[in-house]
PDB file of C-alpha atoms in Angstrom:
ATOM      1  CA  MET A  26      50.712   3.876   7.624  1.00 66.00           C
ATOM      2  CA  PRO A  27      53.578   5.161   9.773  1.00 78.00           C
ATOM      3  CA  ASP A  28      56.555   6.827   8.122  1.00 90.00           C
ATOM      4  CA  TYR A  29      59.335   4.308   8.672  1.00 96.00           C
ATOM      5  CA  LYS A  30      62.978   5.373   8.491  1.00 96.00           C
ATOM      6  CA  GLU A  31      64.870   2.161   9.311  1.00 97.00           C
ATOM      7  CA  ILE A  32      62.590  -0.497   7.848  1.00 98.00           C
ATOM      8  CA  LEU A  33      60.590  -0.900   4.664  1.00 98.00           C
ATOM      9  CA  TYR A  34      57.001  -2.152   4.880  1.00 98.00           C
ATOM     10  CA  GLU A  35      55.284  -3.404   1.776  1.00 97.00           C
ATOM     11  CA  LYS A  36      51.999  -5.276   1.402  1.00 96.00           C
ATOM     12  CA  GLN A  37      51.972  -7.772  -1.427  1.00 94.00           C
ATOM     13  CA  ARG A  38      49.971 -10.877  -2.405  1.00 93.00           C
ATOM     14  CA  GLY A  39      48.218 -11.350   0.939  1.00 95.00           C
ATOM     15  CA  GLY A  40      51.379 -10.830   2.941  1.00 97.00           C
ATOM     16  CA  ALA A  41      53.659  -8.147   4.289  1.00 98.00           C
ATOM     17  CA  LEU A  42      57.329  -7.801   3.423  1.00 98.00           C
ATOM     18  CA  ILE A  43      59.302  -6.122   6.212  1.00 98.00           C
ATOM     19  CA  THR A  44      62.881  -5.246   5.287  1.00 98.00           C
ATOM     20  CA  LEU A  45      65.491  -4.073   7.771  1.00 98.00           C
ATOM     21  CA  ASN A  46      66.747  -1.051   5.838  1.00 98.00           C
ATOM     22  CA  ARG A  47      70.101   0.186   7.104  1.00 97.00           C
ATOM     23  CA  PRO A  48      72.351  -1.456   4.490  1.00 97.00           C
ATOM     24  CA  ASP A  49      75.257   0.948   5.110  1.00 95.00           C
ATOM     25  CA  ALA A  50      75.342  -0.291   8.735  1.00 94.00           C
ATOM     26  CA  MET A  51      74.678  -3.915   7.672  1.00 96.00           C
ATOM     27  CA  ASN A  52      71.202  -3.461   9.181  1.00 96.00           C
ATOM     28  CA  ALA A  53      72.546  -3.069  12.703  1.00 94.00           C
ATOM     29  CA  ILE A  54      69.571  -3.042  15.062  1.00 91.00           C
ATOM     30  CA  SER A  55      68.914   0.259  16.809  1.00 88.00           C
ATOM     31  CA  ARG A  56      66.246   1.014  19.404  1.00 83.00           C
ATOM     32  CA  SER A  57      64.337   2.994  16.769  1.00 90.00           C
ATOM     33  CA  MET A  58      64.491   0.009  14.382  1.00 93.00           C
ATOM     34  CA  ILE A  59      63.017  -2.213  17.104  1.00 89.00           C
ATOM     35  CA  ASN A  60      60.225   0.323  17.649  1.00 90.00           C
ATOM     36  CA  GLU A  61      59.527   0.503  13.908  1.00 95.00           C
ATOM     37  CA  LEU A  62      59.476  -3.295  13.659  1.00 95.00           C
ATOM     38  CA  GLN A  63      56.960  -3.411  16.512  1.00 92.00           C
ATOM     39  CA  GLN A  64      54.810  -0.747  14.781  1.00 95.00           C
ATOM     40  CA  ALA A  65      54.888  -2.785  11.564  1.00 96.00           C
ATOM     41  CA  LEU A  66      53.807  -5.897  13.491  1.00 95.00           C
ATOM     42  CA  ASP A  67      50.973  -3.856  15.034  1.00 94.00           C
ATOM     43  CA  GLU A  68      49.934  -2.908  11.508  1.00 97.00           C
ATOM     44  CA  VAL A  69      50.026  -6.555  10.386  1.00 97.00           C
ATOM     45  CA  GLU A  70      47.890  -7.624  13.365  1.00 95.00           C
ATOM     46  CA  GLU A  71      45.225  -5.059  12.524  1.00 96.00           C
ATOM     47  CA  ASP A  72      45.149  -5.870   8.787  1.00 97.00           C
ATOM     48  CA  ASN A  73      42.948  -8.902   8.027  1.00 96.00           C
ATOM     49  CA  GLU A  74      44.235  -8.963   4.430  1.00 97.00           C
ATOM     50  CA  VAL A  75      47.754  -9.810   5.602  1.00 98.00           C
ATOM     51  CA  ARG A  76      48.062 -13.536   6.284  1.00 98.00           C
ATOM     52  CA  ALA A  77      51.846 -13.836   6.742  1.00 98.00           C
ATOM     53  CA  VAL A  78      55.012 -11.775   7.131  1.00 98.00           C
ATOM     54  CA  VAL A  79      58.388 -12.115   5.436  1.00 98.00           C
ATOM     55  CA  LEU A  80      61.237 -10.486   7.356  1.00 98.00           C
ATOM     56  CA  THR A  81      64.509  -9.828   5.535  1.00 98.00           C
ATOM     57  CA  GLY A  82      67.407  -7.392   5.373  1.00 98.00           C
ATOM     58  CA  ALA A  83      68.502  -4.956   2.666  1.00 98.00           C
ATOM     59  CA  GLY A  84      71.957  -5.246   1.143  1.00 96.00           C
ATOM     60  CA  ARG A  85      74.649  -7.774   2.016  1.00 95.00           C
ATOM     61  CA  ALA A  86      73.470  -8.669   5.539  1.00 96.00           C
ATOM     62  CA  PHE A  87      70.319  -9.672   7.322  1.00 98.00           C
ATOM     63  CA  SER A  88      71.640  -7.870  10.424  1.00 96.00           C
ATOM     64  CA  ALA A  89      75.054  -7.348  11.989  1.00 93.00           C
ATOM     65  CA  GLY A  90      73.461  -7.323  15.454  1.00 89.00           C
ATOM     66  CA  MET A  91      72.826  -4.472  17.867  1.00 84.00           C
ATOM     67  CA  ASP A  92      74.109  -1.080  16.782  1.00 84.00           C
ATOM     68  CA  GLN A  93      77.229  -0.593  18.891  1.00 71.00           C
ATOM     69  CA  GLY A  94      78.288   2.574  17.082  1.00 68.00           C
ATOM     70  CA  ASN A  95      75.179   4.599  17.866  1.00 53.00           C
ATOM     71  CA  ARG A  96      75.989   6.006  21.293  1.00 50.00           C
ATOM     72  CA  ALA A  97      73.268   8.664  21.148  1.00 48.00           C
ATOM     73  CA  GLY A  98      70.408   7.748  23.432  1.00 51.00           C
ATOM     74  CA  ARG A  99      72.383   5.036  25.206  1.00 53.00           C
ATOM     75  CA  ARG A 100      71.614   4.840  28.885  1.00 56.00           C
ATOM     76  CA  ARG A 101      74.414   6.224  31.024  1.00 59.00           C
ATOM     77  CA  ASP A 102      73.666   3.812  33.869  1.00 60.00           C
ATOM     78  CA  MET A 103      74.584   0.763  31.767  1.00 59.00           C
ATOM     79  CA  HIS A 104      77.993  -0.753  32.168  1.00 55.00           C
ATOM     80  CA  TRP A 105      80.256  -2.677  29.856  1.00 52.00           C
ATOM     81  CA  PRO A 106      80.755  -5.489  28.907  1.00 50.00           C
ATOM     82  CA  TYR A 107      77.406  -6.787  30.093  1.00 51.00           C
ATOM     83  CA  GLY A 108      75.080  -4.032  28.818  1.00 59.00           C
ATOM     84  CA  ILE A 109      72.851  -4.154  31.878  1.00 65.00           C
ATOM     85  CA  VAL A 110      71.856  -1.404  34.259  1.00 69.00           C
ATOM     86  CA  THR A 111      74.237  -1.050  37.199  1.00 74.00           C
ATOM     87  CA  GLY A 112      72.827  -3.033  40.124  1.00 76.00           C
ATOM     88  CA  GLN A 113      70.579  -5.178  37.915  1.00 74.00           C
ATOM     89  CA  THR A 114      71.135  -8.936  37.771  1.00 74.00           C
ATOM     90  CA  ALA A 115      71.259 -11.008  34.581  1.00 67.00           C
ATOM     91  CA  ALA A 116      68.099 -12.808  35.784  1.00 71.00           C
ATOM     92  CA  GLU A 117      66.269  -9.467  36.030  1.00 74.00           C
ATOM     93  CA  VAL A 118      67.350  -8.572  32.486  1.00 67.00           C
ATOM     94  CA  ILE A 119      66.131 -11.912  31.133  1.00 64.00           C
ATOM     95  CA  ASP A 120      62.867 -11.573  33.041  1.00 67.00           C
ATOM     96  CA  SER A 121      62.327  -8.064  31.616  1.00 65.00           C
ATOM     97  CA  TRP A 122      62.595  -9.550  28.122  1.00 60.00           C
ATOM     98  CA  ARG A 123      60.065 -12.208  29.115  1.00 59.00           C
ATOM     99  CA  VAL A 124      57.416  -9.765  30.276  1.00 57.00           C
ATOM    100  CA  ASP A 125      58.049  -6.807  27.922  1.00 61.00           C
ATOM    101  CA  PRO A 126      55.482  -7.066  25.082  1.00 55.00           C
ATOM    102  CA  ARG A 127      57.631  -4.869  22.826  1.00 60.00           C
ATOM    103  CA  ASN A 128      60.526  -7.303  22.425  1.00 69.00           C
ATOM    104  CA  PHE A 129      61.513  -9.986  19.900  1.00 75.00           C
ATOM    105  CA  ARG A 130      59.709 -12.666  21.923  1.00 77.00           C
ATOM    106  CA  ARG A 131      56.455 -11.155  20.681  1.00 83.00           C
ATOM    107  CA  MET A 132      57.312 -12.655  17.295  1.00 87.00           C
ATOM    108  CA  TRP A 133      57.172 -16.210  18.706  1.00 83.00           C
ATOM    109  CA  GLU A 134      53.674 -15.609  19.955  1.00 86.00           C
ATOM    110  CA  PHE A 135      52.547 -13.666  16.877  1.00 92.00           C
ATOM    111  CA  GLY A 136      49.205 -14.834  15.467  1.00 94.00           C
ATOM    112  CA  LYS A 137      50.375 -14.875  11.846  1.00 97.00           C
ATOM    113  CA  PRO A 138      53.395 -16.767  10.501  1.00 97.00           C
ATOM    114  CA  ILE A 139      56.642 -14.814  10.262  1.00 97.00           C
ATOM    115  CA  ILE A 140      59.133 -16.132   7.733  1.00 98.00           C
ATOM    116  CA  GLY A 141      62.759 -15.058   8.085  1.00 97.00           C
ATOM    117  CA  ALA A 142      64.492 -14.755   4.697  1.00 98.00           C
ATOM    118  CA  ILE A 143      68.155 -14.638   5.707  1.00 98.00           C
ATOM    119  CA  ASN A 144      70.874 -13.601   3.285  1.00 95.00           C
ATOM    120  CA  GLY A 145      74.388 -12.657   4.332  1.00 96.00           C
ATOM    121  CA  TRP A 146      75.395 -12.032   7.942  1.00 95.00           C
ATOM    122  CA  ALA A 147      73.051 -12.640  10.868  1.00 96.00           C
ATOM    123  CA  MET A 148      75.224 -11.800  13.864  1.00 92.00           C
ATOM    124  CA  GLY A 149      74.449 -11.475  17.575  1.00 86.00           C
ATOM    125  CA  ALA A 150      71.009  -9.918  17.974  1.00 86.00           C
ATOM    126  CA  GLY A 151      70.490 -10.331  14.215  1.00 92.00           C
ATOM    127  CA  SER A 152      70.956 -14.062  14.647  1.00 91.00           C
ATOM    128  CA  TRP A 153      68.521 -14.068  17.550  1.00 87.00           C
ATOM    129  CA  LEU A 154      66.027 -12.040  15.509  1.00 91.00           C
ATOM    130  CA  SER A 155      66.195 -14.670  12.756  1.00 94.00           C
ATOM    131  CA  LEU A 156      65.557 -17.423  15.340  1.00 89.00           C
ATOM    132  CA  TYR A 157      62.425 -15.690  16.591  1.00 90.00           C
ATOM    133  CA  THR A 158      60.767 -16.162  13.199  1.00 94.00           C
ATOM    134  CA  HIS A 159      58.449 -19.147  12.807  1.00 96.00           C
ATOM    135  CA  ILE A 160      60.240 -20.372   9.686  1.00 96.00           C
ATOM    136  CA  THR A 161      63.831 -19.408   8.906  1.00 96.00           C
ATOM    137  CA  LEU A 162      64.980 -19.760   5.308  1.00 97.00           C
ATOM    138  CA  ALA A 163      68.704 -19.218   4.780  1.00 97.00           C
ATOM    139  CA  SER A 164      70.383 -18.548   1.451  1.00 96.00           C
ATOM    140  CA  GLU A 165      73.683 -20.210   0.557  1.00 96.00           C
ATOM    141  CA  ASN A 166      75.334 -16.910   1.570  1.00 95.00           C
ATOM    142  CA  ALA A 167      73.806 -16.831   5.060  1.00 96.00           C
ATOM    143  CA  VAL A 168      76.224 -16.799   7.987  1.00 94.00           C
ATOM    144  CA  PHE A 169      74.931 -17.102  11.556  1.00 93.00           C
ATOM    145  CA  SER A 170      77.237 -15.890  14.302  1.00 89.00           C
ATOM    146  CA  GLN A 171      77.129 -15.355  18.061  1.00 82.00           C
ATOM    147  CA  PRO A 172      80.279 -13.360  18.883  1.00 76.00           C
ATOM    148  CA  GLU A 173      79.161 -12.770  22.465  1.00 63.00           C
ATOM    149  CA  VAL A 174      79.085 -16.524  23.055  1.00 59.00           C
ATOM    150  CA  ARG A 175      82.690 -16.792  21.901  1.00 56.00           C
ATOM    151  CA  HIS A 176      83.614 -13.911  24.213  1.00 52.00           C
ATOM    152  CA  ALA A 177      81.859 -15.551  27.164  1.00 52.00           C
ATOM    153  CA  VAL A 178      83.531 -18.914  26.537  1.00 52.00           C
ATOM    154  CA  ARG A 179      86.953 -17.254  26.239  1.00 56.00           C
ATOM    155  CA  GLU A 180      86.384 -15.356  29.498  1.00 57.00           C
ATOM    156  CA  ALA A 181      85.223 -18.538  31.281  1.00 55.00           C
ATOM    157  CA  ALA A 182      88.312 -20.406  30.038  1.00 56.00           C
ATOM    158  CA  ARG A 183      90.511 -17.579  31.297  1.00 58.00           C
ATOM    159  CA  GLU A 184      88.858 -17.754  34.735  1.00 56.00           C
ATOM    160  CA  VAL A 185      89.360 -21.541  34.881  1.00 53.00           C
ATOM    161  CA  ASP A 186      93.015 -21.055  33.932  1.00 56.00           C
ATOM    162  CA  LEU A 187      93.472 -18.444  36.663  1.00 56.00           C
ATOM    163  CA  VAL A 188      91.843 -20.711  39.274  1.00 52.00           C
ATOM    164  CA  SER A 189      93.952 -23.713  38.236  1.00 55.00           C
ATOM    165  CA  ARG A 190      97.126 -21.612  38.534  1.00 57.00           C
ATOM    166  CA  ASP A 191      96.107 -20.613  42.051  1.00 56.00           C
ATOM    167  CA  LEU A 192      95.542 -24.260  43.015  1.00 59.00           C
ATOM    168  CA  ASN A 193      98.995 -25.360  41.821  1.00 53.00           C
TER     169      ASN A 193
END
């Protein structure tokens, strides 16, 4: 079994419990956490004793989204606010997620059920991660949020306002 640093992997009662384990960072998703999650899913696929997976988060959040504070290892050719490589289109980014076998989409197509046990915040990418599970169970304390959607809507409204001012 691999030595995980950002997740916990525990086999129990015919299943596997995978816990996002960065409670001090509200389980913000880093590239290394994604890699560890993929390794754990590889392990589940190879283990015939494991019939299902439960995915949850340690502490007071399922996941606060992508780790924005960890600048180490961030690609220098990405630009803000879109987070895509300079010169790359949004369609190319979406298509790369479609064809990359090491992304969250793999969970949709996973051969064993993945149950998301959501407690606390599930923001941005954490919210998307919860939606990629086959069954999502939310506690009374679960909060789902898409801050980037709010940002995009606000920016679109600002553009419409600017255009309408120009027309008047």
